[in-house]
Amino acid sequence: MKVAQFSRIGFIMAAAGSAVGLGNIWKFPYMTGEYGGGAFVLVYLVTIALIGFSVMVAEMLIGALGRRDTVGSFERLAPPDKKGWKYAGFMGFNGLIIMTFYSVVIGWIFYYLFEILSGLPTSTDTAKATFDNLVGNEAGIQIFWHTVATIIVTYIVYRGIKGGIEKINLTLMPALMLILFGLLIYAMNLDGFSKAFSFMFEPKWDKLNSEAIVRAIGHSFFTLSLGMGAIMTYAASLPKHASITKTAFIVTFMDTLIALVAGLVIYTFLFHEGAPAAQGPGLVFISLPVVLSNFGTLGTALALLFFLALSFAGLTSAVSLVEPVVQYLIDRFDTTRFKAVLIAGIGYYLVGIGALLSYTKAWGGFFSIAGKPLFDILEYSTDSILLPLGGLLIAIFVGYVLPKERVAAVLKKEMGERVFTVWYFSVRYIAPTALVFMMLNLTGILKIG
Ligand code: PFF
């Protein structure tokens, strides 16, 4: 089995590119708004530090030791009497489920990049009408941009780990950071900044209910790309001698930093114009363009840069969502990368059309189950169920199934004795407990608050 290897910086950028995505720049800011700001951010940060980082190390370890596709890595590492663990490797298919709606949203972003050029909407009503019209009526336009997104993403994946994935991440990730930090510096000089800062970092405990906690845990997995084998698949191409612990730390840190920066930038613009925080998923598509229209031509430039950064973030994550299945198909069926990409691509592309149609007025009823649009079902089932389940399996596998000596042999020399003990405790007890709590809460067995 020959898996191409990343360069060390290529791996860091690819893993960070996977983690930093629409989850950071689109979802995190609007979720923060919906759940009232500071308290939600605090739970999110604590979850990332306590569980997210530990599970990321565990997931990277499986990939780095297994050196195969996700199914192959679990199979190879499981003891002889526990080979059934290979089925956990099918978590790699979650990526395609996420891609169904992720690609649609990247399509919206592409559409907006062009829409912005013809001028920003000056009132929330017009902005809302544009967004609602796109999502509710313009199936053709959405299918067009979803197709463009699919072609770009599948082409990058087709070019492989070195020539496609590593290259795109080494280019787009620095560009994305440059744009976002540039916007942050600009935002810091605006009146709204201090308000945005206190909104995000002063906890309002009364807003914190069990739903907010569950969503924060779920989102911490989504944002770090955990629980579906993306990081595991990349780690199968980890250069020898690269430190798992260090890389996981850098990736977690960058991902968190970028989410916080995106939140600060967006809320500064919003508060600068006196707009309210709770805007829902339309936050960056409706509220932000209106707010920026008050800045004149500069506003158009800022909006362009923002949507450019958003599209970069989306693309680098999207390739990591497709790669696990492609790697699996290549390994298992000895097929060419081209064929594997074609199968995976067509698969998510078609369901994606169903997802976007489920929001349209004409087809919504047809693509809904029990009144819930397919788009929402796909998003909810991955974010809130499948990724945490994947995370739980990873934690149990590394914490209980893999022999401790094997785990320690790699990680102790990276972390040192004391940190290893804390990390191992987290993987065995803290992460599973939090994830089980979350799932029980979802099923309604345990409802607090
Ligand atoms: N982490 C990405 C984001 O925040 O948008 C989404 C994602 C990518 C989730 C890859 C899971 C994954 F495996």
Short mmCIF file of C-alpha atoms and ligand atoms in Angstrom, two decimals:
data_model
loop_
_atom_site.label_atom_id
_atom_site.label_comp_id
_atom_site.label_asym_id
_atom_site.label_seq_id
_atom_site.Cartn_x
_atom_site.Cartn_y
_atom_site.Cartn_z
CA MET A 1 0.00 0.00 0.00
CA LYS A 2 1.54 3.25 -0.99
CA VAL A 3 0.19 6.41 0.54
CA ALA A 4 1.84 9.62 -0.59
CA GLN A 5 3.37 11.69 2.17
CA PHE A 6 2.78 15.31 3.03
CA SER A 7 5.66 17.59 3.85
CA ARG A 8 5.57 18.63 7.49
CA ILE A 9 4.23 22.13 6.81
CA GLY A 10 1.97 20.67 4.13
CA PHE A 11 0.38 18.37 6.68
CA ILE A 12 -0.13 21.16 9.21
CA MET A 13 -1.73 23.38 6.57
CA ALA A 14 -3.87 20.57 5.20
CA ALA A 15 -5.14 19.58 8.64
CA ALA A 16 -5.70 23.23 9.54
CA GLY A 17 -7.35 23.77 6.16
CA SER A 18 -9.70 20.92 6.91
CA ALA A 19 -10.55 22.29 10.33
CA VAL A 20 -10.87 25.94 9.35
CA GLY A 21 -13.97 26.07 7.22
CA LEU A 22 -17.51 27.29 6.92
CA GLY A 23 -17.89 26.07 10.49
CA ASN A 24 -15.56 28.83 11.68
CA ILE A 25 -16.58 31.77 9.55
CA TRP A 26 -20.23 31.12 8.82
CA LYS A 27 -21.57 28.81 11.51
CA PHE A 28 -19.67 29.72 14.67
CA PRO A 29 -20.55 33.43 14.48
CA TYR A 30 -24.25 32.88 13.93
CA MET A 31 -24.46 30.15 16.58
CA THR A 32 -22.77 32.53 19.01
CA GLY A 33 -25.46 35.07 18.17
CA GLU A 34 -28.28 32.60 18.58
CA TYR A 35 -27.06 31.37 21.95
CA GLY A 36 -26.40 34.77 23.40
CA GLY A 37 -22.63 35.21 23.08
CA GLY A 38 -20.11 34.83 25.91
CA ALA A 39 -21.43 31.79 27.75
CA PHE A 40 -21.72 29.79 24.54
CA VAL A 41 -18.19 30.82 23.52
CA LEU A 42 -16.88 29.73 26.91
CA VAL A 43 -18.48 26.27 26.67
CA TYR A 44 -17.11 25.97 23.15
CA LEU A 45 -13.60 26.89 24.28
CA VAL A 46 -13.69 24.54 27.26
CA THR A 47 -14.96 21.68 25.08
CA ILE A 48 -12.22 22.25 22.56
CA ALA A 49 -9.53 22.31 25.23
CA LEU A 50 -10.89 19.39 27.24
CA ILE A 51 -12.24 17.06 24.55
CA GLY A 52 -11.53 18.38 21.06
CA PHE A 53 -7.77 18.47 21.39
CA SER A 54 -7.60 15.03 23.02
CA VAL A 55 -9.77 13.42 20.37
CA MET A 56 -7.75 15.08 17.63
CA VAL A 57 -4.56 13.53 18.99
CA ALA A 58 -6.36 10.17 19.17
CA GLU A 59 -7.69 10.44 15.62
CA MET A 60 -4.28 11.45 14.24
CA LEU A 61 -2.69 8.56 16.11
CA ILE A 62 -4.98 6.00 14.45
CA GLY A 63 -4.12 7.39 11.01
CA ALA A 64 -0.40 7.69 11.70
CA LEU A 65 -0.13 4.14 13.06
CA GLY A 66 -2.58 2.59 10.61
CA ARG A 67 -1.26 4.29 7.45
CA ARG A 68 -4.30 3.18 5.43
CA ASP A 69 -7.76 4.39 4.57
CA THR A 70 -10.02 4.70 7.62
CA VAL A 71 -11.44 1.16 7.43
CA GLY A 72 -7.99 -0.28 6.78
CA SER A 73 -6.40 1.59 9.67
CA PHE A 74 -8.95 0.39 12.22
CA GLU A 75 -8.69 -3.14 10.86
CA ARG A 76 -4.92 -3.15 10.96
CA LEU A 77 -4.66 -1.77 14.48
CA ALA A 78 -7.44 -3.80 16.14
CA PRO A 79 -6.31 -6.92 18.01
CA PRO A 80 -7.14 -10.22 16.23
CA ASP A 81 -10.26 -10.89 18.29
CA LYS A 82 -11.62 -7.39 17.72
CA LYS A 83 -11.44 -7.02 13.95
CA GLY A 84 -15.08 -5.91 13.91
CA TRP A 85 -13.66 -2.48 14.77
CA LYS A 86 -12.98 -2.04 11.08
CA TYR A 87 -16.62 -1.03 10.71
CA ALA A 88 -15.86 2.07 12.76
CA GLY A 89 -13.79 3.08 9.75
CA PHE A 90 -16.95 3.67 7.79
CA MET A 91 -17.15 6.97 9.61
CA GLY A 92 -15.19 8.14 6.56
CA PHE A 93 -18.46 8.13 4.64
CA ASN A 94 -19.85 10.87 6.86
CA GLY A 95 -17.74 13.26 4.83
CA LEU A 96 -19.87 12.68 1.78
CA ILE A 97 -23.02 13.30 3.77
CA ILE A 98 -21.57 16.60 4.98
CA MET A 99 -20.48 17.41 1.44
CA THR A 100 -24.07 17.26 0.19
CA PHE A 101 -24.95 20.51 1.93
CA TYR A 102 -21.42 21.90 2.32
CA SER A 103 -21.05 22.07 -1.45
CA VAL A 104 -24.39 23.86 -1.73
CA VAL A 105 -23.23 26.51 0.75
CA ILE A 106 -19.92 26.94 -1.10
CA GLY A 107 -22.09 27.47 -4.18
CA TRP A 108 -23.99 30.28 -2.37
CA ILE A 109 -20.65 31.87 -1.52
CA PHE A 110 -19.53 31.77 -5.16
CA TYR A 111 -22.83 33.32 -6.17
CA TYR A 112 -22.35 36.09 -3.61
CA LEU A 113 -18.84 36.84 -4.85
CA PHE A 114 -20.43 37.86 -8.14
CA GLU A 115 -23.51 39.41 -6.61
CA ILE A 116 -21.33 41.74 -4.52
CA LEU A 117 -19.73 43.16 -7.67
CA SER A 118 -23.09 44.52 -8.79
CA GLY A 119 -23.47 46.42 -5.51
CA LEU A 120 -24.32 45.64 -1.91
CA PRO A 121 -27.93 45.67 -0.68
CA THR A 122 -28.68 48.78 1.35
CA SER A 123 -31.56 47.47 3.44
CA THR A 124 -32.13 44.25 5.32
CA ASP A 125 -35.34 43.75 3.36
CA THR A 126 -33.55 43.76 0.01
CA ALA A 127 -30.73 41.61 1.35
CA LYS A 128 -33.17 39.13 2.82
CA ALA A 129 -35.14 39.11 -0.41
CA THR A 130 -31.96 38.33 -2.40
CA PHE A 131 -30.98 35.48 -0.10
CA ASP A 132 -34.51 34.09 0.23
CA ASN A 133 -35.01 34.30 -3.51
CA LEU A 134 -31.76 32.43 -4.18
CA VAL A 135 -32.54 29.69 -1.70
CA GLY A 136 -36.31 29.54 -2.19
CA ASN A 137 -36.73 30.06 -5.92
CA GLU A 138 -33.51 29.84 -7.87
CA ALA A 139 -32.92 26.11 -8.08
CA GLY A 140 -31.14 26.49 -11.43
CA ILE A 141 -28.64 29.08 -10.17
CA GLN A 142 -27.94 27.03 -7.09
CA ILE A 143 -27.43 23.87 -9.11
CA PHE A 144 -25.05 25.78 -11.36
CA TRP A 145 -22.86 26.98 -8.47
CA HIS A 146 -23.09 23.63 -6.69
CA THR A 147 -21.79 22.12 -9.93
CA VAL A 148 -18.92 24.62 -10.10
CA ALA A 149 -18.01 23.87 -6.49
CA THR A 150 -18.14 20.12 -7.16
CA ILE A 151 -15.89 20.40 -10.21
CA ILE A 152 -13.28 22.45 -8.34
CA VAL A 153 -13.28 20.22 -5.26
CA THR A 154 -13.21 16.93 -7.13
CA TYR A 155 -10.46 18.20 -9.42
CA ILE A 156 -8.25 19.09 -6.45
CA VAL A 157 -8.88 15.69 -4.86
CA TYR A 158 -8.20 14.00 -8.18
CA ARG A 159 -4.77 15.65 -8.25
CA GLY A 160 -3.95 13.75 -5.07
CA ILE A 161 -2.33 14.43 -1.73
CA LYS A 162 0.82 16.16 -2.98
CA GLY A 163 -0.23 17.78 -6.24
CA GLY A 164 -3.74 18.76 -5.20
CA ILE A 165 -4.52 18.84 -1.49
CA GLU A 166 -1.14 19.96 -0.16
CA LYS A 167 -0.71 22.58 -2.85
CA ILE A 168 -4.13 24.17 -2.47
CA ASN A 169 -3.76 24.36 1.31
CA LEU A 170 -0.29 25.88 1.14
CA THR A 171 -1.70 28.62 -1.07
CA LEU A 172 -5.18 29.27 0.28
CA MET A 173 -4.57 28.98 4.02
CA PRO A 174 -2.02 31.82 4.24
CA ALA A 175 -4.23 33.92 1.94
CA LEU A 176 -7.23 33.26 4.16
CA MET A 177 -5.33 34.23 7.29
CA LEU A 178 -3.97 37.36 5.69
CA ILE A 179 -7.46 38.52 4.72
CA LEU A 180 -9.03 37.71 8.07
CA PHE A 181 -6.31 39.33 10.15
CA GLY A 182 -6.38 42.33 7.84
CA LEU A 183 -10.11 42.63 8.45
CA LEU A 184 -9.51 42.24 12.19
CA ILE A 185 -7.02 45.11 12.25
CA TYR A 186 -9.52 47.25 10.38
CA ALA A 187 -12.34 46.23 12.72
CA MET A 188 -10.27 47.02 15.81
CA ASN A 189 -10.38 50.68 14.87
CA LEU A 190 -14.15 50.79 14.66
CA ASP A 191 -16.54 51.74 17.46
CA GLY A 192 -18.32 48.41 17.42
CA PHE A 193 -15.17 46.49 18.38
CA SER A 194 -15.35 46.83 22.14
CA LYS A 195 -19.02 45.90 22.09
CA ALA A 196 -18.26 42.87 19.92
CA PHE A 197 -15.49 41.91 22.32
CA SER A 198 -17.71 42.01 25.39
CA PHE A 199 -20.52 40.25 23.51
CA MET A 200 -18.22 37.36 22.75
CA PHE A 201 -16.25 37.15 25.96
CA GLU A 202 -18.59 38.22 28.77
CA PRO A 203 -20.66 35.18 29.68
CA LYS A 204 -24.40 35.68 30.09
CA TRP A 205 -25.25 32.55 32.02
CA ASP A 206 -29.00 32.91 31.74
CA LYS A 207 -28.76 32.13 28.03
CA LEU A 208 -26.99 28.88 28.63
CA ASN A 209 -29.32 25.88 28.50
CA SER A 210 -28.67 22.23 27.70
CA GLU A 211 -29.39 22.85 24.03
CA ALA A 212 -26.61 25.44 23.89
CA ILE A 213 -24.22 23.02 25.60
CA VAL A 214 -25.08 20.18 23.24
CA ARG A 215 -24.70 22.45 20.23
CA ALA A 216 -21.36 23.73 21.52
CA ILE A 217 -20.03 20.18 21.94
CA GLY A 218 -21.35 19.15 18.51
CA HIS A 219 -19.87 22.21 16.91
CA SER A 220 -16.48 21.70 18.51
CA PHE A 221 -16.30 18.35 16.67
CA PHE A 222 -17.53 19.80 13.42
CA THR A 223 -15.14 22.72 13.51
CA LEU A 224 -12.12 20.54 14.28
CA SER A 225 -13.12 18.05 11.56
CA LEU A 226 -13.27 15.27 14.13
CA GLY A 227 -15.19 12.03 14.13
CA MET A 228 -15.35 11.28 10.45
CA GLY A 229 -11.88 10.23 9.50
CA ALA A 230 -10.74 13.35 7.64
CA ILE A 231 -7.89 14.02 10.04
CA MET A 232 -7.26 10.26 10.25
CA THR A 233 -6.98 9.98 6.47
CA TYR A 234 -4.58 12.91 6.27
CA ALA A 235 -2.56 11.49 9.16
CA ALA A 236 -2.04 8.29 7.15
CA SER A 237 0.20 10.53 5.02
CA LEU A 238 1.88 12.15 8.02
CA PRO A 239 5.59 12.53 7.38
CA LYS A 240 7.66 10.22 9.58
CA HIS A 241 9.04 11.96 12.70
CA ALA A 242 6.38 14.69 12.66
CA SER A 243 4.95 15.23 16.13
CA ILE A 244 1.28 14.33 16.41
CA THR A 245 0.86 16.29 19.63
CA LYS A 246 2.46 19.43 18.27
CA THR A 247 0.51 19.30 15.02
CA ALA A 248 -2.79 18.68 16.82
CA PHE A 249 -2.04 21.61 19.09
CA ILE A 250 -1.24 23.98 16.23
CA VAL A 251 -4.34 22.92 14.29
CA THR A 252 -6.63 23.27 17.30
CA PHE A 253 -5.13 26.64 18.13
CA MET A 254 -5.43 27.99 14.58
CA ASP A 255 -8.96 26.74 14.21
CA THR A 256 -10.09 28.36 17.45
CA LEU A 257 -8.26 31.59 16.75
CA ILE A 258 -9.81 31.95 13.31
CA ALA A 259 -13.33 31.30 14.60
CA LEU A 260 -12.86 33.97 17.27
CA VAL A 261 -11.39 36.43 14.75
CA ALA A 262 -14.26 35.81 12.31
CA GLY A 263 -16.76 36.34 15.12
CA LEU A 264 -15.08 39.56 16.26
CA VAL A 265 -14.93 40.95 12.72
CA ILE A 266 -18.56 40.18 11.91
CA TYR A 267 -19.95 41.45 15.21
CA THR A 268 -17.86 44.60 15.06
CA PHE A 269 -19.40 45.47 11.69
CA LEU A 270 -22.85 44.54 12.97
CA PHE A 271 -22.66 46.54 16.19
CA HIS A 272 -20.99 49.44 14.44
CA GLU A 273 -24.24 49.85 12.56
CA GLY A 274 -26.41 49.06 15.56
CA ALA A 275 -27.73 45.77 14.17
CA PRO A 276 -28.85 43.04 16.62
CA ALA A 277 -26.74 39.92 17.15
CA ALA A 278 -29.22 37.09 16.64
CA GLN A 279 -29.53 36.66 12.89
CA GLY A 280 -29.34 32.91 12.34
CA PRO A 281 -27.77 31.29 9.28
CA GLY A 282 -28.47 34.43 7.21
CA LEU A 283 -25.90 36.36 9.29
CA VAL A 284 -23.13 36.53 6.70
CA PHE A 285 -25.44 36.42 3.69
CA ILE A 286 -27.99 39.00 4.80
CA SER A 287 -26.83 41.15 7.69
CA LEU A 288 -23.17 41.52 6.83
CA PRO A 289 -23.64 42.82 3.24
CA VAL A 290 -26.19 45.40 4.44
CA VAL A 291 -23.94 46.60 7.21
CA LEU A 292 -21.00 46.86 4.84
CA SER A 293 -23.03 48.81 2.29
CA ASN A 294 -22.80 51.76 4.70
CA PHE A 295 -19.06 51.84 4.13
CA GLY A 296 -19.45 52.75 0.44
CA THR A 297 -16.89 51.43 -2.03
CA LEU A 298 -14.68 50.33 0.83
CA GLY A 299 -17.60 48.19 2.01
CA THR A 300 -17.74 46.40 -1.33
CA ALA A 301 -14.01 45.66 -1.09
CA LEU A 302 -14.40 44.42 2.49
CA ALA A 303 -17.33 42.20 1.50
CA LEU A 304 -15.39 40.79 -1.44
CA LEU A 305 -12.42 39.98 0.75
CA PHE A 306 -14.66 38.42 3.35
CA PHE A 307 -16.46 36.16 0.87
CA LEU A 308 -13.16 35.28 -0.76
CA ALA A 309 -11.82 34.14 2.61
CA LEU A 310 -15.03 32.22 3.20
CA SER A 311 -14.73 30.43 -0.13
CA PHE A 312 -11.09 29.52 0.56
CA ALA A 313 -12.04 28.15 3.95
CA GLY A 314 -14.87 26.14 2.39
CA LEU A 315 -12.76 24.64 -0.39
CA THR A 316 -9.88 23.48 1.82
CA SER A 317 -12.36 21.76 4.15
CA ALA A 318 -14.35 20.27 1.29
CA VAL A 319 -11.37 18.40 -0.13
CA SER A 320 -10.85 16.77 3.26
CA LEU A 321 -14.48 15.67 3.30
CA VAL A 322 -14.13 13.83 0.01
CA GLU A 323 -10.63 12.37 0.43
CA PRO A 324 -11.49 9.66 3.04
CA VAL A 325 -13.97 7.90 0.75
CA VAL A 326 -11.65 8.31 -2.23
CA GLN A 327 -8.79 6.79 -0.27
CA TYR A 328 -11.09 3.96 0.85
CA LEU A 329 -12.21 3.18 -2.70
CA ILE A 330 -8.64 3.22 -3.99
CA ASP A 331 -7.37 0.96 -1.18
CA ARG A 332 -10.25 -1.48 -1.15
CA PHE A 333 -11.18 -1.84 -4.77
CA ASP A 334 -7.83 -1.15 -6.29
CA THR A 335 -9.46 1.42 -8.48
CA THR A 336 -7.85 4.49 -10.01
CA ARG A 337 -8.04 7.85 -8.23
CA PHE A 338 -10.00 9.18 -11.17
CA LYS A 339 -12.73 6.57 -10.85
CA ALA A 340 -12.82 6.87 -7.07
CA VAL A 341 -13.26 10.63 -7.27
CA LEU A 342 -15.94 10.25 -9.90
CA ILE A 343 -17.97 7.83 -7.78
CA ALA A 344 -17.65 9.90 -4.60
CA GLY A 345 -18.29 13.14 -6.48
CA ILE A 346 -21.41 12.00 -8.28
CA GLY A 347 -22.72 10.48 -5.07
CA TYR A 348 -22.66 13.65 -3.00
CA TYR A 349 -23.45 15.88 -5.95
CA LEU A 350 -26.81 14.23 -6.62
CA VAL A 351 -27.89 14.16 -2.99
CA GLY A 352 -26.73 17.77 -2.78
CA ILE A 353 -29.22 18.70 -5.48
CA GLY A 354 -31.92 17.07 -3.35
CA ALA A 355 -30.67 19.11 -0.37
CA LEU A 356 -30.84 22.42 -2.19
CA LEU A 357 -34.22 21.59 -3.71
CA SER A 358 -35.54 20.86 -0.23
CA TYR A 359 -35.31 24.59 0.53
CA THR A 360 -37.12 25.67 -2.62
CA LYS A 361 -40.80 26.52 -2.64
CA ALA A 362 -41.50 24.38 -5.69
CA TRP A 363 -39.78 21.18 -4.55
CA GLY A 364 -39.50 21.63 -0.78
CA GLY A 365 -42.40 19.31 0.04
CA PHE A 366 -41.04 16.58 -2.15
CA PHE A 367 -37.59 16.65 -0.55
CA SER A 368 -38.72 16.81 3.06
CA ILE A 369 -39.31 14.12 5.61
CA ALA A 370 -41.90 14.75 8.31
CA GLY A 371 -41.88 18.42 7.41
CA LYS A 372 -38.12 18.71 7.79
CA PRO A 373 -36.16 19.72 4.68
CA LEU A 374 -33.54 17.21 3.57
CA PHE A 375 -30.88 19.94 3.96
CA ASP A 376 -31.63 20.26 7.68
CA ILE A 377 -31.80 16.51 8.19
CA LEU A 378 -28.39 16.02 6.59
CA GLU A 379 -26.86 18.83 8.60
CA TYR A 380 -28.39 17.84 11.92
CA SER A 381 -27.60 14.14 11.56
CA THR A 382 -23.93 14.77 10.86
CA ASP A 383 -23.21 17.67 13.19
CA SER A 384 -25.20 16.41 16.14
CA ILE A 385 -25.20 12.62 15.78
CA LEU A 386 -22.65 11.08 13.42
CA LEU A 387 -19.59 13.19 14.27
CA PRO A 388 -19.98 12.81 18.05
CA LEU A 389 -20.59 9.08 17.51
CA GLY A 390 -17.41 8.91 15.42
CA GLY A 391 -15.57 10.81 18.15
CA LEU A 392 -16.83 8.38 20.76
CA LEU A 393 -15.62 5.38 18.73
CA ILE A 394 -12.21 7.01 18.27
CA ALA A 395 -11.90 7.74 22.00
CA ILE A 396 -12.94 4.19 22.97
CA PHE A 397 -10.64 2.63 20.41
CA VAL A 398 -7.58 4.56 21.50
CA GLY A 399 -8.50 4.56 25.19
CA TYR A 400 -9.52 0.91 25.58
CA VAL A 401 -8.88 -1.21 22.48
CA LEU A 402 -5.36 -0.19 21.50
CA PRO A 403 -2.85 -1.50 24.06
CA LYS A 404 -1.69 1.32 26.30
CA GLU A 405 1.99 0.53 25.59
CA ARG A 406 1.44 1.09 21.89
CA VAL A 407 -0.16 4.46 22.49
CA ALA A 408 2.39 5.46 25.08
CA ALA A 409 5.30 4.45 22.86
CA VAL A 410 4.42 7.22 20.44
CA LEU A 411 2.90 9.88 22.61
CA LYS A 412 4.87 9.81 25.85
CA LYS A 413 8.02 11.02 24.20
CA GLU A 414 6.08 13.79 22.50
CA MET A 415 4.07 14.93 25.51
CA GLY A 416 6.08 13.91 28.51
CA GLU A 417 4.83 11.65 31.27
CA ARG A 418 2.52 14.08 33.04
CA VAL A 419 0.68 15.48 30.03
CA PHE A 420 0.29 11.96 28.70
CA THR A 421 -1.47 10.90 31.90
CA VAL A 422 -3.89 13.82 31.62
CA TRP A 423 -4.49 13.21 27.92
CA TYR A 424 -5.09 9.48 28.43
CA PHE A 425 -7.54 10.24 31.21
CA SER A 426 -9.39 12.62 28.93
CA VAL A 427 -9.61 10.07 26.13
CA ARG A 428 -10.78 7.28 28.44
CA TYR A 429 -13.17 9.18 30.67
CA ILE A 430 -13.85 12.82 29.91
CA ALA A 431 -14.44 12.63 26.16
CA PRO A 432 -16.69 9.52 26.27
CA THR A 433 -18.71 10.95 29.18
CA ALA A 434 -19.28 14.26 27.42
CA LEU A 435 -20.19 12.56 24.17
CA VAL A 436 -22.58 10.11 25.81
CA PHE A 437 -24.15 13.01 27.73
CA MET A 438 -24.61 14.79 24.48
CA MET A 439 -26.22 11.86 22.71
CA LEU A 440 -28.55 11.08 25.60
CA ASN A 441 -29.55 14.70 25.60
CA LEU A 442 -30.30 14.55 21.92
CA THR A 443 -32.48 11.51 22.23
CA GLY A 444 -34.38 13.25 24.99
CA ILE A 445 -33.49 10.64 27.62
CA LEU A 446 -31.60 13.26 29.56
CA LYS A 447 -32.86 16.77 29.27
CA ILE A 448 -31.45 19.42 31.49
CA GLY A 449 -32.46 23.04 31.45
N1 PFF B 1 -14.16 21.62 9.96
C1 PFF B 1 -14.95 22.06 8.84
C2 PFF B 1 -15.59 23.39 9.17
O1 PFF B 1 -15.43 23.88 10.29
O2 PFF B 1 -16.24 23.94 8.31
C3 PFF B 1 -16.00 21.07 8.43
C4 PFF B 1 -15.53 19.66 8.39
C5 PFF B 1 -14.50 19.30 7.54
C6 PFF B 1 -16.09 18.74 9.24
C7 PFF B 1 -14.03 18.01 7.55
C8 PFF B 1 -15.65 17.44 9.27
C9 PFF B 1 -14.59 17.12 8.43
F1 PFF B 1 -14.15 15.90 8.46
#
